[in-house]
Amino acid sequence: MALILIRAEDQGKLLNTIADIERHAGLKVAGKPRILNPKTADEIAGKILKQELRSKSDIAVLIRVEDDTTKSIVHIRKIHPPAHVIVISEEYGEFKDLEQLFNGLTYLKGYYSHKNKGN
């Protein structure tokens, strides 16, 4: 299972990105996306990328996908979602902190998986 951080300008772009991850990258979202404080998401993204971010996010979520980290990275690199997507592997120190934090986060409203419709 992999953790994916998505940073976006608005909820519409965020939801479109999750749909792109499911439809075009072919990854299966496990459970519901969880809202992460945008400032925290920006800090984590900066640490993982080891560079200054060009823009701040207005909304951010964490999602779990059933696929492993390597497959998630390979498939997400092939799509062009409207938001910033970071696959967080176990090798990053932030992974364990985010794993523990995940269950305590609020669900993202407005999300539903097209995969659950029998597709």
JSON list of C-alpha atoms in Angstrom, two decimals:
[
{"chain": "A", "resi": 1, "resn": "MET", "atom": "CA", "xyz": [0.00, 0.00, 0.00]},
{"chain": "A", "resi": 2, "resn": "ALA", "atom": "CA", "xyz": [1.27, 3.46, -0.90]},
{"chain": "A", "resi": 3, "resn": "LEU", "atom": "CA", "xyz": [0.50, 6.91, 0.51]},
{"chain": "A", "resi": 4, "resn": "ILE", "atom": "CA", "xyz": [-0.12, 9.74, -1.92]},
{"chain": "A", "resi": 5, "resn": "LEU", "atom": "CA", "xyz": [-0.14, 13.43, -1.04]},
{"chain": "A", "resi": 6, "resn": "ILE", "atom": "CA", "xyz": [-2.16, 15.69, -3.35]},
{"chain": "A", "resi": 7, "resn": "ARG", "atom": "CA", "xyz": [-1.82, 19.49, -3.17]},
{"chain": "A", "resi": 8, "resn": "ALA", "atom": "CA", "xyz": [-4.22, 21.66, -5.15]},
{"chain": "A", "resi": 9, "resn": "GLU", "atom": "CA", "xyz": [-5.60, 25.16, -5.70]},
{"chain": "A", "resi": 10, "resn": "ASP", "atom": "CA", "xyz": [-9.21, 24.12, -5.19]},
{"chain": "A", "resi": 11, "resn": "GLN", "atom": "CA", "xyz": [-11.43, 21.13, -4.44]},
{"chain": "A", "resi": 12, "resn": "GLY", "atom": "CA", "xyz": [-12.44, 20.69, -8.09]},
{"chain": "A", "resi": 13, "resn": "LYS", "atom": "CA", "xyz": [-8.84, 20.15, -9.18]},
{"chain": "A", "resi": 14, "resn": "LEU", "atom": "CA", "xyz": [-8.30, 17.88, -6.21]},
{"chain": "A", "resi": 15, "resn": "LEU", "atom": "CA", "xyz": [-11.28, 15.67, -7.08]},
{"chain": "A", "resi": 16, "resn": "ASN", "atom": "CA", "xyz": [-10.26, 15.59, -10.76]},
{"chain": "A", "resi": 17, "resn": "THR", "atom": "CA", "xyz": [-6.78, 14.49, -9.75]},
{"chain": "A", "resi": 18, "resn": "ILE", "atom": "CA", "xyz": [-8.12, 11.62, -7.64]},
{"chain": "A", "resi": 19, "resn": "ALA", "atom": "CA", "xyz": [-10.35, 10.57, -10.56]},
{"chain": "A", "resi": 20, "resn": "ASP", "atom": "CA", "xyz": [-7.31, 10.69, -12.90]},
{"chain": "A", "resi": 21, "resn": "ILE", "atom": "CA", "xyz": [-5.35, 8.51, -10.49]},
{"chain": "A", "resi": 22, "resn": "GLU", "atom": "CA", "xyz": [-8.13, 5.92, -10.55]},
{"chain": "A", "resi": 23, "resn": "ARG", "atom": "CA", "xyz": [-9.13, 6.10, -14.22]},
{"chain": "A", "resi": 24, "resn": "HIS", "atom": "CA", "xyz": [-5.94, 6.87, -16.10]},
{"chain": "A", "resi": 25, "resn": "ALA", "atom": "CA", "xyz": [-3.22, 5.63, -13.76]},
{"chain": "A", "resi": 26, "resn": "GLY", "atom": "CA", "xyz": [-5.28, 2.54, -12.94]},
{"chain": "A", "resi": 27, "resn": "LEU", "atom": "CA", "xyz": [-4.63, 2.71, -9.19]},
{"chain": "A", "resi": 28, "resn": "LYS", "atom": "CA", "xyz": [-7.22, 1.62, -6.63]},
{"chain": "A", "resi": 29, "resn": "VAL", "atom": "CA", "xyz": [-7.88, 4.12, -3.84]},
{"chain": "A", "resi": 30, "resn": "ALA", "atom": "CA", "xyz": [-8.24, 2.32, -0.51]},
{"chain": "A", "resi": 31, "resn": "GLY", "atom": "CA", "xyz": [-10.88, 3.94, 1.67]},
{"chain": "A", "resi": 32, "resn": "LYS", "atom": "CA", "xyz": [-11.65, 7.64, 1.53]},
{"chain": "A", "resi": 33, "resn": "PRO", "atom": "CA", "xyz": [-9.21, 10.51, 0.99]},
{"chain": "A", "resi": 34, "resn": "ARG", "atom": "CA", "xyz": [-8.38, 12.45, 4.15]},
{"chain": "A", "resi": 35, "resn": "ILE", "atom": "CA", "xyz": [-7.98, 16.22, 4.39]},
{"chain": "A", "resi": 36, "resn": "LEU", "atom": "CA", "xyz": [-4.53, 17.39, 5.45]},
{"chain": "A", "resi": 37, "resn": "ASN", "atom": "CA", "xyz": [-3.73, 20.93, 6.57]},
{"chain": "A", "resi": 38, "resn": "PRO", "atom": "CA", "xyz": [-2.38, 22.69, 3.42]},
{"chain": "A", "resi": 39, "resn": "LYS", "atom": "CA", "xyz": [0.49, 24.29, 5.34]},
{"chain": "A", "resi": 40, "resn": "THR", "atom": "CA", "xyz": [1.54, 20.86, 6.69]},
{"chain": "A", "resi": 41, "resn": "ALA", "atom": "CA", "xyz": [1.24, 19.39, 3.17]},
{"chain": "A", "resi": 42, "resn": "ASP", "atom": "CA", "xyz": [3.47, 22.16, 1.78]},
{"chain": "A", "resi": 43, "resn": "GLU", "atom": "CA", "xyz": [6.08, 21.55, 4.49]},
{"chain": "A", "resi": 44, "resn": "ILE", "atom": "CA", "xyz": [6.11, 17.79, 3.84]},
{"chain": "A", "resi": 45, "resn": "ALA", "atom": "CA", "xyz": [6.30, 18.30, 0.07]},
{"chain": "A", "resi": 46, "resn": "GLY", "atom": "CA", "xyz": [9.23, 20.71, 0.49]},
{"chain": "A", "resi": 47, "resn": "LYS", "atom": "CA", "xyz": [11.11, 18.25, 2.71]},
{"chain": "A", "resi": 48, "resn": "ILE", "atom": "CA", "xyz": [10.54, 15.31, 0.36]},
{"chain": "A", "resi": 49, "resn": "LEU", "atom": "CA", "xyz": [11.43, 17.28, -2.78]},
{"chain": "A", "resi": 50, "resn": "LYS", "atom": "CA", "xyz": [14.31, 19.02, -0.99]},
{"chain": "A", "resi": 51, "resn": "GLN", "atom": "CA", "xyz": [13.52, 22.33, -2.61]},
{"chain": "A", "resi": 52, "resn": "GLU", "atom": "CA", "xyz": [11.44, 25.46, -2.21]},
{"chain": "A", "resi": 53, "resn": "LEU", "atom": "CA", "xyz": [7.92, 25.04, -3.57]},
{"chain": "A", "resi": 54, "resn": "ARG", "atom": "CA", "xyz": [6.83, 27.40, -6.33]},
{"chain": "A", "resi": 55, "resn": "SER", "atom": "CA", "xyz": [3.31, 27.73, -4.97]},
{"chain": "A", "resi": 56, "resn": "LYS", "atom": "CA", "xyz": [1.34, 27.15, -1.81]},
{"chain": "A", "resi": 57, "resn": "SER", "atom": "CA", "xyz": [-1.63, 24.79, -1.77]},
{"chain": "A", "resi": 58, "resn": "ASP", "atom": "CA", "xyz": [-5.11, 25.85, -0.75]},
{"chain": "A", "resi": 59, "resn": "ILE", "atom": "CA", "xyz": [-6.34, 22.30, -0.13]},
{"chain": "A", "resi": 60, "resn": "ALA", "atom": "CA", "xyz": [-4.51, 19.00, 0.36]},
{"chain": "A", "resi": 61, "resn": "VAL", "atom": "CA", "xyz": [-5.40, 15.37, 0.93]},
{"chain": "A", "resi": 62, "resn": "LEU", "atom": "CA", "xyz": [-3.71, 12.10, 1.73]},
{"chain": "A", "resi": 63, "resn": "ILE", "atom": "CA", "xyz": [-4.91, 8.96, 0.00]},
{"chain": "A", "resi": 64, "resn": "ARG", "atom": "CA", "xyz": [-3.93, 5.34, 0.32]},
{"chain": "A", "resi": 65, "resn": "VAL", "atom": "CA", "xyz": [-3.78, 3.18, -2.77]},
{"chain": "A", "resi": 66, "resn": "GLU", "atom": "CA", "xyz": [-3.79, -0.59, -2.76]},
{"chain": "A", "resi": 67, "resn": "ASP", "atom": "CA", "xyz": [-0.85, -0.75, -5.15]},
{"chain": "A", "resi": 68, "resn": "ASP", "atom": "CA", "xyz": [2.78, -0.67, -4.03]},
{"chain": "A", "resi": 69, "resn": "THR", "atom": "CA", "xyz": [4.89, 2.47, -4.09]},
{"chain": "A", "resi": 70, "resn": "THR", "atom": "CA", "xyz": [6.91, 1.60, -7.20]},
{"chain": "A", "resi": 71, "resn": "LYS", "atom": "CA", "xyz": [3.84, 0.79, -9.31]},
{"chain": "A", "resi": 72, "resn": "SER", "atom": "CA", "xyz": [2.14, 3.97, -8.04]},
{"chain": "A", "resi": 73, "resn": "ILE", "atom": "CA", "xyz": [5.09, 6.14, -9.07]},
{"chain": "A", "resi": 74, "resn": "VAL", "atom": "CA", "xyz": [5.39, 4.55, -12.52]},
{"chain": "A", "resi": 75, "resn": "HIS", "atom": "CA", "xyz": [1.68, 4.90, -13.28]},
{"chain": "A", "resi": 76, "resn": "ILE", "atom": "CA", "xyz": [1.30, 8.44, -11.94]},
{"chain": "A", "resi": 77, "resn": "ARG", "atom": "CA", "xyz": [4.27, 9.64, -14.01]},
{"chain": "A", "resi": 78, "resn": "LYS", "atom": "CA", "xyz": [2.27, 8.73, -17.14]},
{"chain": "A", "resi": 79, "resn": "ILE", "atom": "CA", "xyz": [-0.67, 11.03, -16.37]},
{"chain": "A", "resi": 80, "resn": "HIS", "atom": "CA", "xyz": [-0.94, 14.81, -16.17]},
{"chain": "A", "resi": 81, "resn": "PRO", "atom": "CA", "xyz": [-3.31, 15.63, -13.30]},
{"chain": "A", "resi": 82, "resn": "PRO", "atom": "CA", "xyz": [-4.38, 19.22, -12.54]},
{"chain": "A", "resi": 83, "resn": "ALA", "atom": "CA", "xyz": [-2.83, 19.12, -9.03]},
{"chain": "A", "resi": 84, "resn": "HIS", "atom": "CA", "xyz": [0.56, 18.32, -7.51]},
{"chain": "A", "resi": 85, "resn": "VAL", "atom": "CA", "xyz": [0.86, 14.60, -6.69]},
{"chain": "A", "resi": 86, "resn": "ILE", "atom": "CA", "xyz": [3.60, 13.11, -4.51]},
{"chain": "A", "resi": 87, "resn": "VAL", "atom": "CA", "xyz": [3.89, 9.38, -3.83]},
{"chain": "A", "resi": 88, "resn": "ILE", "atom": "CA", "xyz": [5.42, 9.00, -0.38]},
{"chain": "A", "resi": 89, "resn": "SER", "atom": "CA", "xyz": [7.45, 5.84, -0.02]},
{"chain": "A", "resi": 90, "resn": "GLU", "atom": "CA", "xyz": [8.48, 4.12, 3.20]},
{"chain": "A", "resi": 91, "resn": "GLU", "atom": "CA", "xyz": [12.04, 5.41, 2.81]},
{"chain": "A", "resi": 92, "resn": "TYR", "atom": "CA", "xyz": [11.01, 8.94, 3.79]},
{"chain": "A", "resi": 93, "resn": "GLY", "atom": "CA", "xyz": [10.95, 9.80, 7.48]},
{"chain": "A", "resi": 94, "resn": "GLU", "atom": "CA", "xyz": [7.59, 11.51, 7.00]},
{"chain": "A", "resi": 95, "resn": "PHE", "atom": "CA", "xyz": [5.94, 8.23, 5.92]},
{"chain": "A", "resi": 96, "resn": "LYS", "atom": "CA", "xyz": [5.49, 6.79, 9.43]},
{"chain": "A", "resi": 97, "resn": "ASP", "atom": "CA", "xyz": [4.23, 10.10, 10.81]},
{"chain": "A", "resi": 98, "resn": "LEU", "atom": "CA", "xyz": [1.66, 10.38, 8.01]},
{"chain": "A", "resi": 99, "resn": "GLU", "atom": "CA", "xyz": [0.60, 6.74, 8.44]},
{"chain": "A", "resi": 100, "resn": "GLN", "atom": "CA", "xyz": [-0.14, 7.39, 12.13]},
{"chain": "A", "resi": 101, "resn": "LEU", "atom": "CA", "xyz": [-1.84, 10.71, 11.38]},
{"chain": "A", "resi": 102, "resn": "PHE", "atom": "CA", "xyz": [-3.99, 9.28, 8.54]},
{"chain": "A", "resi": 103, "resn": "ASN", "atom": "CA", "xyz": [-6.80, 7.66, 10.57]},
{"chain": "A", "resi": 104, "resn": "GLY", "atom": "CA", "xyz": [-7.33, 10.79, 12.66]},
{"chain": "A", "resi": 105, "resn": "LEU", "atom": "CA", "xyz": [-7.86, 13.06, 9.64]},
{"chain": "A", "resi": 106, "resn": "THR", "atom": "CA", "xyz": [-11.27, 14.20, 8.39]},
{"chain": "A", "resi": 107, "resn": "TYR", "atom": "CA", "xyz": [-12.78, 12.59, 5.28]},
{"chain": "A", "resi": 108, "resn": "LEU", "atom": "CA", "xyz": [-12.85, 14.63, 2.08]},
{"chain": "A", "resi": 109, "resn": "LYS", "atom": "CA", "xyz": [-16.46, 15.50, 1.21]},
{"chain": "A", "resi": 110, "resn": "GLY", "atom": "CA", "xyz": [-17.56, 15.21, -2.40]},
{"chain": "A", "resi": 111, "resn": "TYR", "atom": "CA", "xyz": [-15.40, 12.19, -3.26]},
{"chain": "A", "resi": 112, "resn": "TYR", "atom": "CA", "xyz": [-16.78, 8.95, -4.56]},
{"chain": "A", "resi": 113, "resn": "SER", "atom": "CA", "xyz": [-14.95, 6.26, -6.45]},
{"chain": "A", "resi": 114, "resn": "HIS", "atom": "CA", "xyz": [-16.09, 5.45, -9.96]},
{"chain": "A", "resi": 115, "resn": "LYS", "atom": "CA", "xyz": [-14.50, 2.02, -9.47]},
{"chain": "A", "resi": 116, "resn": "ASN", "atom": "CA", "xyz": [-17.10, 1.15, -6.82]},
{"chain": "A", "resi": 117, "resn": "LYS", "atom": "CA", "xyz": [-19.90, 1.46, -9.39]},
{"chain": "A", "resi": 118, "resn": "GLY", "atom": "CA", "xyz": [-19.12, -1.99, -10.81]},
{"chain": "A", "resi": 119, "resn": "ASN", "atom": "CA", "xyz": [-16.61, -0.75, -13.40]}
]
